């Protein structure tokens, strides 16, 4: 079975980054929750900062809107000051973003660490959203394929094949994050094809046909429809626009495009 033959449920996740403490999170979720709940056919995920997850969960718990953490450590407990464990997230979050480019660039996260986290997330029934993406200098030097290959092979090594349907990969070109310069659908399609081919080499096409691959990088209400119309883009990881009600429009764009496709 080829990857293109399977129908994957779209997934749109909002990465709030270091914005919205508990009371702001509460207020913002009140503004968008009813609208998000009404949109069918798409997984809707909100990723607050760790300190706001409990406040978010108090509102989203009984809704169809899921929560994701923005990061976690791989160990269950212990002397890891400032870290959050998968045991702490389980029951509150369904997803966890791992290896975001900001974590890689600003906090020194390596593929090896991201891989340990991905394995730990799956072992604790959390669905990892693993981010990969090239920097502008990589793209300009024609190194995109090599960089993506290193990240995919390193970050996604050794995952249990029976859990691959719980894996989400976010293709996030670093030059598109927070810059207002989204990748073209052609760019996104080309790199997502590389990601799918790599996953196929690692685990087989059949086992990875259900892996969802999102695009992330300056997704807005204005460009969401065009991105969503691309069959190989299974959803979006949204930063800045997830802090506004535009997030609802982005989710709707993916729900509508994918229900037609
Ligand atoms: C992100 O941080 O994952 C992201 C895609 O940010 P933005 O949408 O603001 O570019």
mmCIF file of C-alpha atoms and ligand atoms in Angstrom:
data_model
loop_
_atom_site.group_PDB
_atom_site.id
_atom_site.type_symbol
_atom_site.label_atom_id
_atom_site.label_comp_id
_atom_site.label_asym_id
_atom_site.label_seq_id
_atom_site.Cartn_x
_atom_site.Cartn_y
_atom_site.Cartn_z
ATOM 1 C CA UNK A 1 0.000 0.000 0.000
ATOM 2 C CA UNK A 2 1.434 3.399 -0.850
ATOM 3 C CA UNK A 3 1.362 6.359 1.552
ATOM 4 C CA UNK A 4 -0.839 8.284 -0.852
ATOM 5 C CA UNK A 5 -3.523 5.592 -0.834
ATOM 6 C CA UNK A 6 -4.417 5.962 2.817
ATOM 7 C CA UNK A 7 -6.663 8.684 4.179
ATOM 8 C CA UNK A 8 -5.075 10.407 7.137
ATOM 9 C CA UNK A 9 -7.076 12.498 9.581
ATOM 10 C CA UNK A 10 -5.763 16.068 9.466
ATOM 11 C CA UNK A 11 -4.243 17.543 12.614
ATOM 12 C CA UNK A 12 -3.786 21.226 13.389
ATOM 13 C CA UNK A 13 -1.834 22.113 16.517
ATOM 14 C CA UNK A 14 -1.264 25.535 18.055
ATOM 15 C CA UNK A 15 2.127 26.031 19.670
ATOM 16 C CA UNK A 16 1.699 28.927 22.077
ATOM 17 C CA UNK A 17 5.415 28.931 22.924
ATOM 18 C CA UNK A 18 6.171 31.096 25.989
ATOM 19 C CA UNK A 19 2.848 32.953 25.905
ATOM 20 C CA UNK A 20 -0.333 32.811 28.003
ATOM 21 C CA UNK A 21 0.098 31.994 31.684
ATOM 22 C CA UNK A 22 -2.794 30.199 33.424
ATOM 23 C CA UNK A 23 -5.280 33.090 33.560
ATOM 24 C CA UNK A 24 -4.566 34.267 29.987
ATOM 25 C CA UNK A 25 -4.792 30.659 28.824
ATOM 26 C CA UNK A 26 -8.156 30.325 30.529
ATOM 27 C CA UNK A 27 -9.474 33.532 28.940
ATOM 28 C CA UNK A 28 -8.248 32.655 25.440
ATOM 29 C CA UNK A 29 -9.581 29.109 25.494
ATOM 30 C CA UNK A 30 -12.987 30.439 26.564
ATOM 31 C CA UNK A 31 -12.913 32.594 23.398
ATOM 32 C CA UNK A 32 -12.148 29.796 20.942
ATOM 33 C CA UNK A 33 -13.350 26.542 22.475
ATOM 34 C CA UNK A 34 -16.963 26.504 21.272
ATOM 35 C CA UNK A 35 -15.904 27.237 17.708
ATOM 36 C CA UNK A 36 -13.129 24.644 17.786
ATOM 37 C CA UNK A 37 -15.467 22.027 19.205
ATOM 38 C CA UNK A 38 -17.866 22.466 16.316
ATOM 39 C CA UNK A 39 -15.268 21.737 13.609
ATOM 40 C CA UNK A 40 -15.417 18.064 12.683
ATOM 41 C CA UNK A 41 -13.027 15.848 10.768
ATOM 42 C CA UNK A 42 -9.781 17.296 12.105
ATOM 43 C CA UNK A 43 -7.734 16.760 15.255
ATOM 44 C CA UNK A 44 -7.489 20.085 17.073
ATOM 45 C CA UNK A 45 -4.609 20.468 19.508
ATOM 46 C CA UNK A 46 -3.621 23.338 21.790
ATOM 47 C CA UNK A 47 -0.084 23.352 23.204
ATOM 48 C CA UNK A 48 0.165 25.770 26.131
ATOM 49 C CA UNK A 49 3.294 26.373 28.181
ATOM 50 C CA UNK A 50 3.651 23.735 30.903
ATOM 51 C CA UNK A 51 2.413 25.973 33.702
ATOM 52 C CA UNK A 52 -0.895 26.537 31.880
ATOM 53 C CA UNK A 53 -1.635 22.941 30.938
ATOM 54 C CA UNK A 54 -3.757 22.244 34.040
ATOM 55 C CA UNK A 55 -5.802 25.426 33.544
ATOM 56 C CA UNK A 56 -6.320 24.497 29.895
ATOM 57 C CA UNK A 57 -7.283 20.958 30.795
ATOM 58 C CA UNK A 58 -9.958 22.191 33.199
ATOM 59 C CA UNK A 59 -11.693 23.708 30.156
ATOM 60 C CA UNK A 60 -10.886 21.274 27.361
ATOM 61 C CA UNK A 61 -11.152 18.015 29.325
ATOM 62 C CA UNK A 62 -14.652 17.087 28.198
ATOM 63 C CA UNK A 63 -14.351 18.638 24.728
ATOM 64 C CA UNK A 64 -12.977 17.133 21.563
ATOM 65 C CA UNK A 65 -10.037 19.524 21.711
ATOM 66 C CA UNK A 66 -6.789 17.871 22.767
ATOM 67 C CA UNK A 67 -3.820 19.319 24.577
ATOM 68 C CA UNK A 68 -0.156 18.948 23.787
ATOM 69 C CA UNK A 69 2.932 19.876 25.762
ATOM 70 C CA UNK A 70 5.695 21.857 24.082
ATOM 71 C CA UNK A 71 8.467 19.674 25.424
ATOM 72 C CA UNK A 72 9.240 16.999 27.999
ATOM 73 C CA UNK A 73 12.213 15.117 29.375
ATOM 74 C CA UNK A 74 12.528 11.414 28.722
ATOM 75 C CA UNK A 75 12.958 10.237 32.330
ATOM 76 C CA UNK A 76 9.968 9.497 34.559
ATOM 77 C CA UNK A 77 11.211 11.325 37.671
ATOM 78 C CA UNK A 78 14.334 12.404 39.459
ATOM 79 C CA UNK A 79 16.940 15.125 39.771
ATOM 80 C CA UNK A 80 16.204 17.012 36.546
ATOM 81 C CA UNK A 81 15.536 20.558 37.735
ATOM 82 C CA UNK A 82 13.063 22.434 35.595
ATOM 83 C CA UNK A 83 12.023 19.457 33.484
ATOM 84 C CA UNK A 84 8.596 17.867 32.987
ATOM 85 C CA UNK A 85 8.172 14.100 32.843
ATOM 86 C CA UNK A 86 5.909 12.014 30.625
ATOM 87 C CA UNK A 87 4.168 10.714 33.746
ATOM 88 C CA UNK A 88 3.211 14.287 34.645
ATOM 89 C CA UNK A 89 1.774 14.934 31.189
ATOM 90 C CA UNK A 90 -0.159 11.723 30.841
ATOM 91 C CA UNK A 91 -3.827 12.273 31.608
ATOM 92 C CA UNK A 92 -3.560 15.972 30.758
ATOM 93 C CA UNK A 93 -1.989 15.887 27.298
ATOM 94 C CA UNK A 94 -2.494 13.593 24.332
ATOM 95 C CA UNK A 95 0.430 15.030 22.358
ATOM 96 C CA UNK A 96 3.887 16.419 23.013
ATOM 97 C CA UNK A 97 5.931 18.565 20.632
ATOM 98 C CA UNK A 98 9.534 17.346 20.515
ATOM 99 C CA UNK A 99 12.632 18.762 18.853
ATOM 100 C CA UNK A 100 11.138 22.121 17.920
ATOM 101 C CA UNK A 101 13.789 24.161 16.121
ATOM 102 C CA UNK A 102 13.849 26.643 19.012
ATOM 103 C CA UNK A 103 14.717 23.804 21.382
ATOM 104 C CA UNK A 104 17.347 22.551 18.976
ATOM 105 C CA UNK A 105 18.905 25.982 18.313
ATOM 106 C CA UNK A 106 18.506 27.738 21.685
ATOM 107 C CA UNK A 107 18.680 24.832 24.117
ATOM 108 C CA UNK A 108 21.101 22.525 22.353
ATOM 109 C CA UNK A 109 18.753 19.600 21.758
ATOM 110 C CA UNK A 110 20.298 16.928 19.576
ATOM 111 C CA UNK A 111 18.685 14.261 17.419
ATOM 112 C CA UNK A 112 19.838 11.711 19.983
ATOM 113 C CA UNK A 113 17.980 13.492 22.797
ATOM 114 C CA UNK A 114 14.893 14.050 20.645
ATOM 115 C CA UNK A 115 14.935 10.346 19.841
ATOM 116 C CA UNK A 116 15.059 9.383 23.531
ATOM 117 C CA UNK A 117 12.136 11.715 24.160
ATOM 118 C CA UNK A 118 10.113 10.293 21.257
ATOM 119 C CA UNK A 119 10.661 6.743 22.509
ATOM 120 C CA UNK A 120 9.687 7.794 26.026
ATOM 121 C CA UNK A 121 6.577 9.634 24.815
ATOM 122 C CA UNK A 122 5.314 6.553 22.976
ATOM 123 C CA UNK A 123 6.144 4.319 25.930
ATOM 124 C CA UNK A 124 3.933 6.573 28.079
ATOM 125 C CA UNK A 125 1.014 6.784 25.649
ATOM 126 C CA UNK A 126 1.768 10.302 24.492
ATOM 127 C CA UNK A 127 1.734 11.076 20.770
ATOM 128 C CA UNK A 128 4.948 12.814 19.726
ATOM 129 C CA UNK A 129 4.897 15.672 17.237
ATOM 130 C CA UNK A 130 8.530 15.547 16.139
ATOM 131 C CA UNK A 131 9.803 18.664 14.373
ATOM 132 C CA UNK A 132 12.394 18.652 11.618
ATOM 133 C CA UNK A 133 13.475 21.404 9.275
ATOM 134 C CA UNK A 134 16.424 22.979 7.544
ATOM 135 C CA UNK A 135 17.925 26.424 8.158
ATOM 136 C CA UNK A 136 18.141 29.007 5.388
ATOM 137 C CA UNK A 137 21.881 28.433 5.004
ATOM 138 C CA UNK A 138 21.215 24.710 4.566
ATOM 139 C CA UNK A 139 18.647 25.381 1.857
ATOM 140 C CA UNK A 140 20.884 27.899 0.106
ATOM 141 C CA UNK A 141 23.725 25.368 0.118
ATOM 142 C CA UNK A 142 21.442 22.646 -1.316
ATOM 143 C CA UNK A 143 21.736 20.711 1.927
ATOM 144 C CA UNK A 144 18.020 20.430 2.693
ATOM 145 C CA UNK A 145 17.778 16.733 1.879
ATOM 146 C CA UNK A 146 20.891 15.882 3.867
ATOM 147 C CA UNK A 147 19.753 17.864 6.929
ATOM 148 C CA UNK A 148 16.255 16.390 6.848
ATOM 149 C CA UNK A 149 17.677 12.895 6.419
ATOM 150 C CA UNK A 150 19.986 13.301 9.428
ATOM 151 C CA UNK A 151 17.162 14.648 11.583
ATOM 152 C CA UNK A 152 14.599 12.032 10.540
ATOM 153 C CA UNK A 153 17.007 9.092 10.865
ATOM 154 C CA UNK A 154 18.394 10.393 14.152
ATOM 155 C CA UNK A 155 15.227 11.630 15.851
ATOM 156 C CA UNK A 156 12.948 8.811 14.730
ATOM 157 C CA UNK A 157 15.221 5.778 15.071
ATOM 158 C CA UNK A 158 14.004 2.570 16.659
ATOM 159 C CA UNK A 159 10.357 3.501 17.191
ATOM 160 C CA UNK A 160 8.030 0.535 17.765
ATOM 161 C CA UNK A 161 6.428 -0.081 14.392
ATOM 162 C CA UNK A 162 3.043 -0.907 15.930
ATOM 163 C CA UNK A 163 2.960 2.645 17.366
ATOM 164 C CA UNK A 164 3.825 4.544 14.196
ATOM 165 C CA UNK A 165 0.221 5.647 13.678
ATOM 166 C CA UNK A 166 0.650 7.754 16.843
ATOM 167 C CA UNK A 167 3.614 9.595 15.364
ATOM 168 C CA UNK A 168 3.210 13.060 13.878
ATOM 169 C CA UNK A 169 6.109 14.699 12.043
ATOM 170 C CA UNK A 170 6.123 18.472 11.647
ATOM 171 C CA UNK A 171 8.133 19.759 8.711
ATOM 172 C CA UNK A 172 9.131 23.213 9.851
ATOM 173 C CA UNK A 173 11.719 24.988 7.719
ATOM 174 C CA UNK A 174 13.534 27.197 10.224
ATOM 175 C CA UNK A 175 13.559 30.131 7.802
ATOM 176 C CA UNK A 176 9.754 30.103 7.728
ATOM 177 C CA UNK A 177 9.171 30.098 11.493
ATOM 178 C CA UNK A 178 7.985 33.429 12.821
ATOM 179 C CA UNK A 179 9.252 35.222 9.717
ATOM 180 C CA UNK A 180 6.008 35.763 7.835
ATOM 181 C CA UNK A 181 7.602 33.888 4.917
ATOM 182 C CA UNK A 182 5.820 30.548 4.605
ATOM 183 C CA UNK A 183 7.218 27.841 2.361
ATOM 184 C CA UNK A 184 5.432 27.437 -0.944
ATOM 185 C CA UNK A 185 3.205 24.395 -1.160
ATOM 186 C CA UNK A 186 5.689 23.057 -3.725
ATOM 187 C CA UNK A 187 8.598 23.412 -1.258
ATOM 188 C CA UNK A 188 6.556 21.772 1.492
ATOM 189 C CA UNK A 189 5.418 18.959 -0.812
ATOM 190 C CA UNK A 190 8.984 18.250 -1.966
ATOM 191 C CA UNK A 191 10.389 17.986 1.556
ATOM 192 C CA UNK A 192 7.411 16.031 2.867
ATOM 193 C CA UNK A 193 8.020 13.550 0.033
ATOM 194 C CA UNK A 194 11.607 13.211 1.268
ATOM 195 C CA UNK A 195 10.363 12.646 4.835
ATOM 196 C CA UNK A 196 7.908 9.982 3.676
ATOM 197 C CA UNK A 197 10.555 8.226 1.617
ATOM 198 C CA UNK A 198 12.904 8.176 4.619
ATOM 199 C CA UNK A 199 10.195 6.796 6.894
ATOM 200 C CA UNK A 200 9.469 4.160 4.273
ATOM 201 C CA UNK A 201 13.138 3.172 4.152
ATOM 202 C CA UNK A 202 13.283 2.971 7.941
ATOM 203 C CA UNK A 203 10.022 1.157 8.662
ATOM 204 C CA UNK A 204 8.417 0.194 5.355
ATOM 205 C CA UNK A 205 5.799 2.089 3.356
ATOM 206 C CA UNK A 206 2.890 0.181 4.814
ATOM 207 C CA UNK A 207 3.849 0.750 8.449
ATOM 208 C CA UNK A 208 4.336 4.484 7.885
ATOM 209 C CA UNK A 209 1.333 5.159 5.652
ATOM 210 C CA UNK A 210 -0.625 6.432 8.662
ATOM 211 C CA UNK A 211 2.077 8.785 9.958
ATOM 212 C CA UNK A 212 0.802 12.322 9.658
ATOM 213 C CA UNK A 213 3.153 15.003 8.381
ATOM 214 C CA UNK A 214 2.265 18.583 9.187
ATOM 215 C CA UNK A 215 3.699 21.756 7.723
ATOM 216 C CA UNK A 216 4.712 24.566 10.085
ATOM 217 C CA UNK A 217 6.141 28.027 9.469
ATOM 218 C CA UNK A 218 4.157 31.262 9.192
ATOM 219 C CA UNK A 219 0.821 29.515 8.661
ATOM 220 C CA UNK A 220 -1.932 32.129 8.767
ATOM 221 C CA UNK A 221 -5.639 32.339 8.094
ATOM 222 C CA UNK A 222 -4.672 33.811 4.704
ATOM 223 C CA UNK A 223 -2.455 30.947 3.474
ATOM 224 C CA UNK A 224 -4.033 27.984 5.294
ATOM 225 C CA UNK A 225 -6.449 27.102 2.518
ATOM 226 C CA UNK A 226 -3.727 26.817 -0.097
ATOM 227 C CA UNK A 227 -1.538 24.704 2.175
ATOM 228 C CA UNK A 228 -4.473 22.525 3.191
ATOM 229 C CA UNK A 229 -5.348 21.857 -0.452
ATOM 230 C CA UNK A 230 -2.022 20.040 -0.885
ATOM 231 C CA UNK A 231 -2.832 16.339 -0.370
ATOM 232 C CA UNK A 232 0.553 15.519 1.165
ATOM 233 C CA UNK A 233 0.204 18.158 3.916
ATOM 234 C CA UNK A 234 -1.753 16.455 6.696
ATOM 235 C CA UNK A 235 -2.128 19.503 8.894
ATOM 236 C CA UNK A 236 -0.310 22.445 10.392
ATOM 237 C CA UNK A 237 1.784 23.330 13.405
ATOM 238 C CA UNK A 238 0.912 26.958 14.035
ATOM 239 C CA UNK A 239 2.903 29.385 16.174
ATOM 240 C CA UNK A 240 2.030 33.079 16.135
ATOM 241 C CA UNK A 241 -1.429 32.705 14.592
ATOM 242 C CA UNK A 242 -2.431 30.224 17.300
ATOM 243 C CA UNK A 243 -2.442 33.112 19.782
ATOM 244 C CA UNK A 244 -5.378 34.713 17.992
ATOM 245 C CA UNK A 245 -8.847 33.662 16.917
ATOM 246 C CA UNK A 246 -7.347 33.128 13.451
ATOM 247 C CA UNK A 247 -6.416 29.690 14.768
ATOM 248 C CA UNK A 248 -10.066 28.691 14.406
ATOM 249 C CA UNK A 249 -10.030 29.732 10.730
ATOM 250 C CA UNK A 250 -6.864 27.716 10.128
ATOM 251 C CA UNK A 251 -8.408 24.625 11.706
ATOM 252 C CA UNK A 252 -11.542 25.137 9.619
ATOM 253 C CA UNK A 253 -9.500 25.505 6.432
ATOM 254 C CA UNK A 254 -7.892 22.100 6.974
ATOM 255 C CA UNK A 255 -11.176 20.442 7.937
ATOM 256 C CA UNK A 256 -12.890 21.727 4.804
ATOM 257 C CA UNK A 257 -10.033 21.044 2.376
ATOM 258 C CA UNK A 258 -9.476 17.513 3.618
ATOM 259 C CA UNK A 259 -13.181 16.620 3.647
ATOM 260 C CA UNK A 260 -13.323 17.515 -0.033
ATOM 261 C CA UNK A 261 -10.101 15.758 -1.008
HETATM 262 C C1 LIG B 1 6.308 27.220 15.223
HETATM 263 O O1 LIG B 1 6.890 27.807 16.111
HETATM 264 O O2 LIG B 1 6.187 25.991 15.276
HETATM 265 C C2 LIG B 1 5.779 28.015 14.133
HETATM 266 C C3 LIG B 1 5.428 27.383 13.053
HETATM 267 O O3 LIG B 1 5.709 29.367 14.318
HETATM 268 P P1 LIG B 1 5.004 30.435 13.327
HETATM 269 O O4 LIG B 1 3.673 29.856 12.900
HETATM 270 O O5 LIG B 1 4.839 31.669 14.164
HETATM 271 O O6 LIG B 1 5.921 30.603 12.178
#
